[in-house]
XYZ file of C-alpha atoms in Angstrom:
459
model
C 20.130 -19.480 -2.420
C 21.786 -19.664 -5.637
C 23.265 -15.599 -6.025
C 25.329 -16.738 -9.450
C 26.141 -13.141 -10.720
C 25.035 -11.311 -7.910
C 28.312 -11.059 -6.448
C 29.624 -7.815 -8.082
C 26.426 -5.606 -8.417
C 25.701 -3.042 -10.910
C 24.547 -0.550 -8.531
C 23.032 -0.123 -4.785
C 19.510 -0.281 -4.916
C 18.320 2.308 -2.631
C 14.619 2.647 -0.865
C 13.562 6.483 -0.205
C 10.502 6.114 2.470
C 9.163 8.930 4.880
C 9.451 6.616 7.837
C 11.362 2.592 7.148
C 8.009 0.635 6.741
C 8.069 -1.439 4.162
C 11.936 -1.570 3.376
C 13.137 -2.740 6.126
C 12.159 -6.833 5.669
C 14.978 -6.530 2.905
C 17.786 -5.163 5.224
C 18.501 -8.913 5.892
C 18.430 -9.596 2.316
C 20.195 -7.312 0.721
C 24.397 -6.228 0.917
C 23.939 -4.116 -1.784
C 20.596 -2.339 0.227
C 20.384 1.251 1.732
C 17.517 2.603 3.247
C 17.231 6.475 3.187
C 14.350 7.942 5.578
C 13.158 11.944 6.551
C 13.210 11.610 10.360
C 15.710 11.648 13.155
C 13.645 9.706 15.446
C 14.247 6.449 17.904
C 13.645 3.972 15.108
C 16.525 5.514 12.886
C 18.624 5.834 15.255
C 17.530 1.950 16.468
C 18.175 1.340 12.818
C 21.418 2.501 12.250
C 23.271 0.608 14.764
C 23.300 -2.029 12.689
C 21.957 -1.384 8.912
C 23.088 0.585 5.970
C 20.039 3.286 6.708
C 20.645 7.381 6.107
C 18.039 10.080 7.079
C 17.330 13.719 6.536
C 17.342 14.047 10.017
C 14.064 15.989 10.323
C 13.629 17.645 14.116
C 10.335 18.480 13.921
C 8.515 15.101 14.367
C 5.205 17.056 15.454
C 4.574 18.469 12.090
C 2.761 15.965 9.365
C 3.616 15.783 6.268
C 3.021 13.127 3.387
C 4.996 10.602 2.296
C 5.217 11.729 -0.918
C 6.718 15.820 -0.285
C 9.231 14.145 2.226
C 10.567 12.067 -0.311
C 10.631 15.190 -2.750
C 12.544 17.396 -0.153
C 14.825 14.635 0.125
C 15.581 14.314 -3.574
C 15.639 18.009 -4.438
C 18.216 18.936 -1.262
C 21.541 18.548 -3.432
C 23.676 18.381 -1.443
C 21.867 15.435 1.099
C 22.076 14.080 -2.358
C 25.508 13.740 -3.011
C 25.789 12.777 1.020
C 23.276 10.085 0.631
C 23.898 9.119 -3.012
C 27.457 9.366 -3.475
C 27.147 7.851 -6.635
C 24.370 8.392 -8.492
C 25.720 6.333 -11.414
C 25.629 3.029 -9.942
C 22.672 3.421 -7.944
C 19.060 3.009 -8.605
C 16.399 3.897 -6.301
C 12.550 2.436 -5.276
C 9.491 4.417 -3.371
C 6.088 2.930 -1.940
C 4.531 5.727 -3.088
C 5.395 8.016 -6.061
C 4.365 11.108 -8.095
C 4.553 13.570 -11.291
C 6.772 15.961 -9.067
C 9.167 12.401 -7.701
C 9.748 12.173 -11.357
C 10.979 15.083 -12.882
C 13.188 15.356 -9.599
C 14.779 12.065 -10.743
C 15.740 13.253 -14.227
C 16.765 16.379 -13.461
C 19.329 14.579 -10.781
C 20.034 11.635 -13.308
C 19.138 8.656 -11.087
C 17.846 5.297 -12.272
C 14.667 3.487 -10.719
C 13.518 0.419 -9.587
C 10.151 0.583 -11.084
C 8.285 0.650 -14.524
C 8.836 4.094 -16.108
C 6.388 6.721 -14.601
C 4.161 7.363 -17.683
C 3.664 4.036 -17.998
C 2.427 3.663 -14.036
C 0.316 6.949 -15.044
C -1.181 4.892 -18.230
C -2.120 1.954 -16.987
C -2.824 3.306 -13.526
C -5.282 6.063 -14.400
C -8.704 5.203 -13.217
C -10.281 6.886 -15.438
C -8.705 4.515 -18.620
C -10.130 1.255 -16.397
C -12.965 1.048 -18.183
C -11.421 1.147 -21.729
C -9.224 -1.037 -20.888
C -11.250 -3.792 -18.950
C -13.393 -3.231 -22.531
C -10.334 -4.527 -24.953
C -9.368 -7.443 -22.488
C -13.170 -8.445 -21.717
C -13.400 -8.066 -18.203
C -16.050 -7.168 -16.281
C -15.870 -3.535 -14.960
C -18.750 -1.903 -12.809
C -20.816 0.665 -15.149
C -19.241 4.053 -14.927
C -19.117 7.208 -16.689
C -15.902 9.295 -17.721
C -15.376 13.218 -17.205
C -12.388 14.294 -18.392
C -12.833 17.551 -19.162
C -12.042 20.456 -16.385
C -14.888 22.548 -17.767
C -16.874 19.692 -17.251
C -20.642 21.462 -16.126
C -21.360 19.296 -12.908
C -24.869 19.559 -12.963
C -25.644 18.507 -16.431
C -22.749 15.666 -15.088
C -25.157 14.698 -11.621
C -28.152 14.224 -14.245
C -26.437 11.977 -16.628
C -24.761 9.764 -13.794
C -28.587 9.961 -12.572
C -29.889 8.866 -15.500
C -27.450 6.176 -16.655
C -25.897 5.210 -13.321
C -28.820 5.494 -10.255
C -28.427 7.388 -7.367
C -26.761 7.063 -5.205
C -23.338 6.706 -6.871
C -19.792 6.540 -6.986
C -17.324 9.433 -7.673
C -13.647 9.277 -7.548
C -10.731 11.349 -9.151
C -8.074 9.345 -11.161
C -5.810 8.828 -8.639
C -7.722 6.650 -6.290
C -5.446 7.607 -3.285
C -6.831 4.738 -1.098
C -9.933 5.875 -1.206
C -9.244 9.255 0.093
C -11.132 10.892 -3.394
C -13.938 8.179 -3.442
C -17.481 9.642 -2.256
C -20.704 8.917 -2.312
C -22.734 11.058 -4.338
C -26.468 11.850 -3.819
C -27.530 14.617 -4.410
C -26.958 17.815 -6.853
C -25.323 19.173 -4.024
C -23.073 16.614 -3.009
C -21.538 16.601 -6.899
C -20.752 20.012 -6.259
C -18.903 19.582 -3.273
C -17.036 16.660 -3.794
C -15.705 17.189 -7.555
C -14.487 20.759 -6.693
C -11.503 19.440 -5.263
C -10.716 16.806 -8.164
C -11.080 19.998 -10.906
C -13.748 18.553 -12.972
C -12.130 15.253 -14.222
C -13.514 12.166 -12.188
C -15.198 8.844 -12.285
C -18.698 8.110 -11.649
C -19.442 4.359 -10.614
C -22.683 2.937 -10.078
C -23.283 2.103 -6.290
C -22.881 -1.350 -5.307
C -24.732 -1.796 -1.932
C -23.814 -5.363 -0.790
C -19.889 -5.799 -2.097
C -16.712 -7.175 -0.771
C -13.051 -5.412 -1.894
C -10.444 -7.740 -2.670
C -6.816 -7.380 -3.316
C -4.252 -9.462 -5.263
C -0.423 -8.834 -5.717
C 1.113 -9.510 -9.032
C 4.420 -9.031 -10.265
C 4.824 -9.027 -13.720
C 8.130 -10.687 -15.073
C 9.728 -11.111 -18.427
C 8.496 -14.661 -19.086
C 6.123 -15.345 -16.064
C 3.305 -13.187 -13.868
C 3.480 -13.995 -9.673
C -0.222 -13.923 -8.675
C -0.566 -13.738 -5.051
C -4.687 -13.958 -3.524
C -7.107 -13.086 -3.585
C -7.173 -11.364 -0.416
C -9.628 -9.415 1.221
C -9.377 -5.422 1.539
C -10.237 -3.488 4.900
C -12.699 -1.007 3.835
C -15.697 0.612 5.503
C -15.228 -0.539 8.973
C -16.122 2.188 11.362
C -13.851 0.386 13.587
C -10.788 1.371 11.567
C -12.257 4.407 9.978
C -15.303 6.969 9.740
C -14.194 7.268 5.631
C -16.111 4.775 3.885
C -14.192 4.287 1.359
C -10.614 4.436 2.879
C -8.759 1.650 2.307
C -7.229 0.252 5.823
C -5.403 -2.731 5.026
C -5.561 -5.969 4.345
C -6.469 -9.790 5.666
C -5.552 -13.589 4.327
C -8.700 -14.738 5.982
C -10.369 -17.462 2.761
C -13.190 -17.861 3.726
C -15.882 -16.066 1.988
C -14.216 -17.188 -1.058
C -15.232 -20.686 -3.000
C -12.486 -22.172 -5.356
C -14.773 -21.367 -8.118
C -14.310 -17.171 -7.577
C -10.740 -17.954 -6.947
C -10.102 -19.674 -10.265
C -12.370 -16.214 -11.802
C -10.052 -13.482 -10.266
C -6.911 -15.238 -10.873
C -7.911 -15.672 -14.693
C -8.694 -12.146 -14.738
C -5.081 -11.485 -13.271
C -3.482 -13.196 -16.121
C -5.332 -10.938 -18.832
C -4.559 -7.753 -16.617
C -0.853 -9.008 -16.665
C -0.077 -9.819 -19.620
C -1.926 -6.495 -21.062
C 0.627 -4.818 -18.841
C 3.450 -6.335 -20.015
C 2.753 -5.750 -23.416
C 3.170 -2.137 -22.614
C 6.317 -2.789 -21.230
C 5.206 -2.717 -17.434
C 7.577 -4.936 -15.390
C 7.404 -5.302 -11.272
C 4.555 -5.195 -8.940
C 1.283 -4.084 -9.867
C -1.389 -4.323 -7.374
C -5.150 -5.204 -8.812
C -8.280 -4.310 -6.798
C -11.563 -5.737 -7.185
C -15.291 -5.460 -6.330
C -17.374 -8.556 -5.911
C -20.994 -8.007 -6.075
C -22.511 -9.954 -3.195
C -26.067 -9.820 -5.257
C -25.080 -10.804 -8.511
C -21.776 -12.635 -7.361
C -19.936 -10.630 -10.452
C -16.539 -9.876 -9.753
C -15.802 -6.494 -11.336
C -11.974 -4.702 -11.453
C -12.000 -1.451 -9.331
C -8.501 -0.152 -10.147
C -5.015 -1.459 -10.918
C -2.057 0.025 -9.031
C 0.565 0.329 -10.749
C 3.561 0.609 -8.149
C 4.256 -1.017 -4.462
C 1.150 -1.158 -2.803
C 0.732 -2.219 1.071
C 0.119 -5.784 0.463
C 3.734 -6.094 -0.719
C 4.752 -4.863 2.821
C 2.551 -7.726 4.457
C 3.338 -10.017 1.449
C 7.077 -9.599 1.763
C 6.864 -10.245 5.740
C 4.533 -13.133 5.298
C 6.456 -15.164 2.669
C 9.938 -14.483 4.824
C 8.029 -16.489 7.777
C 7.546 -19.467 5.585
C 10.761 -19.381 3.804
C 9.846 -18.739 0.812
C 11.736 -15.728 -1.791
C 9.806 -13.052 -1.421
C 7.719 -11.427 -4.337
C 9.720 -7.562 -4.398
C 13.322 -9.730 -4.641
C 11.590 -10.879 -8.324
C 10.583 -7.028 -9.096
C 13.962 -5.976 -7.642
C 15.967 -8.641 -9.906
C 13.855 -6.635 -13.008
C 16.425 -3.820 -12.418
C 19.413 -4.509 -11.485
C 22.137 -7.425 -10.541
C 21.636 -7.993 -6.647
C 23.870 -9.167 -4.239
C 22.255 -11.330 -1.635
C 23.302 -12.068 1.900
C 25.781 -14.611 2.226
C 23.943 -18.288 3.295
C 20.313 -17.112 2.084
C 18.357 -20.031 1.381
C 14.491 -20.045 -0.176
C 11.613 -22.625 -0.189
C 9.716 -22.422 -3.798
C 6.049 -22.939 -3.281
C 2.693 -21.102 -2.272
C 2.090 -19.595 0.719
C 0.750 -21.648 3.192
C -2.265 -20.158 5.181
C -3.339 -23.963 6.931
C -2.096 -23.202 10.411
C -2.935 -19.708 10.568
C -3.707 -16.143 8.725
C -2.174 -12.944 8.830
C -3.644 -9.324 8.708
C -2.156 -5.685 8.307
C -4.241 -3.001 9.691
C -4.288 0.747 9.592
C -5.758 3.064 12.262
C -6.932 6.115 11.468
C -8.400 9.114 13.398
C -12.403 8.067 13.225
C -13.688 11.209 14.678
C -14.940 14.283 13.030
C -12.583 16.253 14.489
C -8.686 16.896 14.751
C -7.168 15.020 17.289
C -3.341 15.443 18.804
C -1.399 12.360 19.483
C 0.027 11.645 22.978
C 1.390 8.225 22.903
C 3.817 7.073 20.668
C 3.837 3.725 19.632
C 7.525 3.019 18.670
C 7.726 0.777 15.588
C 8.574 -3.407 17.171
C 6.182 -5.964 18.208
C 4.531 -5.362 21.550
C 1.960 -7.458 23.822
C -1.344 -6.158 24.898
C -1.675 -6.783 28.539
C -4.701 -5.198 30.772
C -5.213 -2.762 28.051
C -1.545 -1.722 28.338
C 1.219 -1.924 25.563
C 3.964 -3.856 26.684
C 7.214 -3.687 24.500
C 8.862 -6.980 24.094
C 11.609 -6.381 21.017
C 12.747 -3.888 18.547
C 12.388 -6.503 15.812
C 10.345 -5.551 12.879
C 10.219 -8.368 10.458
C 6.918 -10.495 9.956
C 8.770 -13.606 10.880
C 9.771 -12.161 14.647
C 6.141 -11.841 15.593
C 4.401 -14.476 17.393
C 1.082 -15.856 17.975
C -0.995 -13.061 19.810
C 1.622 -10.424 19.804
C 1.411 -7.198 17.383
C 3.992 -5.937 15.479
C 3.496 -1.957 14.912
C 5.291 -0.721 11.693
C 4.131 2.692 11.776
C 3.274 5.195 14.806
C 2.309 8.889 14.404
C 4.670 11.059 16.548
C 3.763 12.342 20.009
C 2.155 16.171 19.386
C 1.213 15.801 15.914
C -2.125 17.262 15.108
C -4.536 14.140 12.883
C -6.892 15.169 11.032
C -9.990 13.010 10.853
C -8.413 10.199 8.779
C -5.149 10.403 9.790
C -3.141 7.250 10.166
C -2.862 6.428 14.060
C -0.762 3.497 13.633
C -0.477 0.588 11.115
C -0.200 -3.404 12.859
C 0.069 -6.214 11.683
C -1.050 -9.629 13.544
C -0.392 -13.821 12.550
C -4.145 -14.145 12.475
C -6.934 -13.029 10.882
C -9.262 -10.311 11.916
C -12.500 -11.229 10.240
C -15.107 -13.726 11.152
C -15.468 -17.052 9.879
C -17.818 -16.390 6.562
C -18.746 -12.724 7.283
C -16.911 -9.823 6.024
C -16.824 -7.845 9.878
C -14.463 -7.733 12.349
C -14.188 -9.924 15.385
C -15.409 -8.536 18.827
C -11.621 -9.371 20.141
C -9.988 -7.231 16.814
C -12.377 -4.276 17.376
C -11.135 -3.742 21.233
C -7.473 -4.065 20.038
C -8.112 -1.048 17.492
C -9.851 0.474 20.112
C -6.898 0.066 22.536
C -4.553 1.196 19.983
C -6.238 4.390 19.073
C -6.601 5.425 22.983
C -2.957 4.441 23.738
C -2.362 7.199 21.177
C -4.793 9.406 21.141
C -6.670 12.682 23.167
C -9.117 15.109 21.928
C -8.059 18.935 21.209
């Protein structure tokens, strides 16, 4: 590929993740690339034999803890710092997921990011400013109702949302969090134990019984937006989950979806994008949507305004074809890159003709706590007699063949799950849902199943 300028960088562009996931499909990329992870486990240590990959070196692989506090232990440890950022001038830094706290760490340590500046992701990514602004750029946007204030007196709150919304309905707090503060609400009583824990401010949504969630992956550029999908969302299969609203991945799988609702959420992309960049949002931003099987409205659900999981599946996907992946654009936002020598990229679309590709995330469907007892370590595996046979430590998209799995993320042997807790995340070269139904295939279920009893024993 053409890497005029590239070859004397500005600064090392450096990915802070709990556990490599989505970073490493760049190590091959990348000279001027440096992974920096919490655990000393197998896959680090796989890792570092051969890429530019640092770690915290965390022991206790038993104990959970979220992505988010590992990074901020990481960044507020000075002196792992200066070991792992030995110049903090000429570096700038990326997370999947980020955070008030992530910030403040960042200024108070003087490093640069690789992402749009953290008020604005808090702006723009707010759900409880959706409706506002789906209002200015005339989109449609399911009817809700807004409760920003922490006083707010929840049961004069459940009879308005009764009165203007239906019941059941809808509540979530502003974060979204993947659906992990998203609940059904239907009763008096069920306001008062779900908003509790998001402190009065929330969203209430009317309830839309017969939808599908869709996904699509923009990054917005200077001059141009990247729209990748629509693509459907994995959410509220008991197979994956016992949350109904917990968002567990994604699949390329077309179609439910005529070239007439294509042409609709794409359009609506383009408005979303270039309202973003008129705020001075650059990079990905990842736009969720509702389509209302009854009505066949397509309503926006939330916009998220930093890496998202598609990008790891994107990233993978679009290095099998050839083509420059999506997060080199955001990356090239930033900062001067310097590319590995003899790179060369296909420009086009991706092509989904010959076959589809899904990312998946188990969770913990029980009601109960659960402790794991078989690791799954990170490389693509087969599935033979209901057994997991390991056949490579590879971990890029393009590696995996037709009916083999590629695990990018395992929960440690002796950690305690909570119900919800991520078992493992997959990803496959096919899709996962049926032909012109929105459930998964007989074949997909008894792989989940398989995965979460490889893992998996009751307390």
């Amino acid at each position: 590929m053409n890497t005029e300028g590239s070859s004397s960088p500005d600064c090392q562009v450096i990915f802070f993740e709990k556990t490599p996931f989505m970073s490493v499909e760049l190590l091959d990329l990348l000279q001027n690339f440096k992974i920096v992870t919490y655990d000393d486990d197998s896959l680090y240590r796989h890792l570092r034999q051969a890429w530019n990959i640092d770690s915290y070196l965390n022991k206790d692989l038993a104990k959970d803890i979220d992505s988010d506090k590992a990074v901020e232990i990481m960044l507020a440890d000075q002196e792992f710092l200066s070991r792992a950022l030995p110049d903090r001038v000429n570096s700038t830094v990326l997370f999947f997921f980020m955070n008030h706290n992530i910030d403040e760490l960042l200024h108070t340590a003087e490093i640069q990011m690789s992402l749009a500046p953290y008020r604005l992701q808090e702006v723009l990514g707010d759900k409880l400013n959706l409706p506002s602004i789906c209002q200015e750029l005339a989109l449609p946007c399911n009817s809700s109702l807004v409760f920003k204030d922490v006083s707010t007196d929840l049961e004069m709150a459940f009879e308005e949302c009764k009165e203007g919304l239906g019941v059941p309905f809808i509540l979530q707090g502003s974060l979204g969090v993947s659906g992990e503060d998203t609940f059904l609400v239907g009763s008096i009583e069920d306001i008062f134990e779900k908003a509790q824990g998001l402190r009065g401010v929330f969203k209430a949504t009317k309830y839309l019984r017969n939808n599908i969630p869709i996904s699509v992956h923009l990054t917005v550029l200077e001059e141009k937006t990247l729209i990748r999908g629509p693509f459907l969302q994995l959410v509220g299969f008991p197979e994956l989950t016992s949350m109904p609203f917990k968002f567990a991945g994604n699949d390329t799988n077309q179609s439910l979806f005529s070239a007439s609702l294509v042409k609709t959420v794409r359009s609506m992309c383009e408005k979303i994008a270039e309202h973003a960049r008129g705020k001075g949002y650059r990079g990905i931003l990842g736009v969720d949507f509702l389509w209302d099987k009854e009505t066949n409205i397509v309503y926006v659900q939330e916009l998220n305004t930093r890496l998202v999981g598609l990008t790891r599946l994107l990233t993978g996907m679009q290095k099998d074809q050839g083509l420059l992946p999506d997060i080199i654009k955001h990356l090239e936002e930033f900062s001067v890159l310097d590319y590995v020598d003899g790179l060369e990229f296909l420009n086009g679309e991706i092509d989904l003709s010959e076959h589809d590709y899904a990312q998946v995330i188990v969770y913990n469907n029980s009601h109960s706590t659960v402790t794991v007892a078989g690791y799954l370590e990170p490389g693509i595996y087969h599935l033979e007699n209901d057994a997991f046979r390991k056949v490579n430590f590879l971990l890029r998209v393009k590696d995996l063949k037709d009916g083999e799995i590629l695990v990018t993320y395992s929960a440690h042997t002796g950690r305690e799950l909570p119900p919800g807790g991520i078992v493992a995340r997959i990803i496959l070269k096919k899709t996962i849902i049926a032909r012109e139904k929105y459930e998964i295939e007989p074949w997909a279920g008894e792989l989940i199943a398989s995965v979460r009893n490889h893992a998996l024993t009751s307390v």
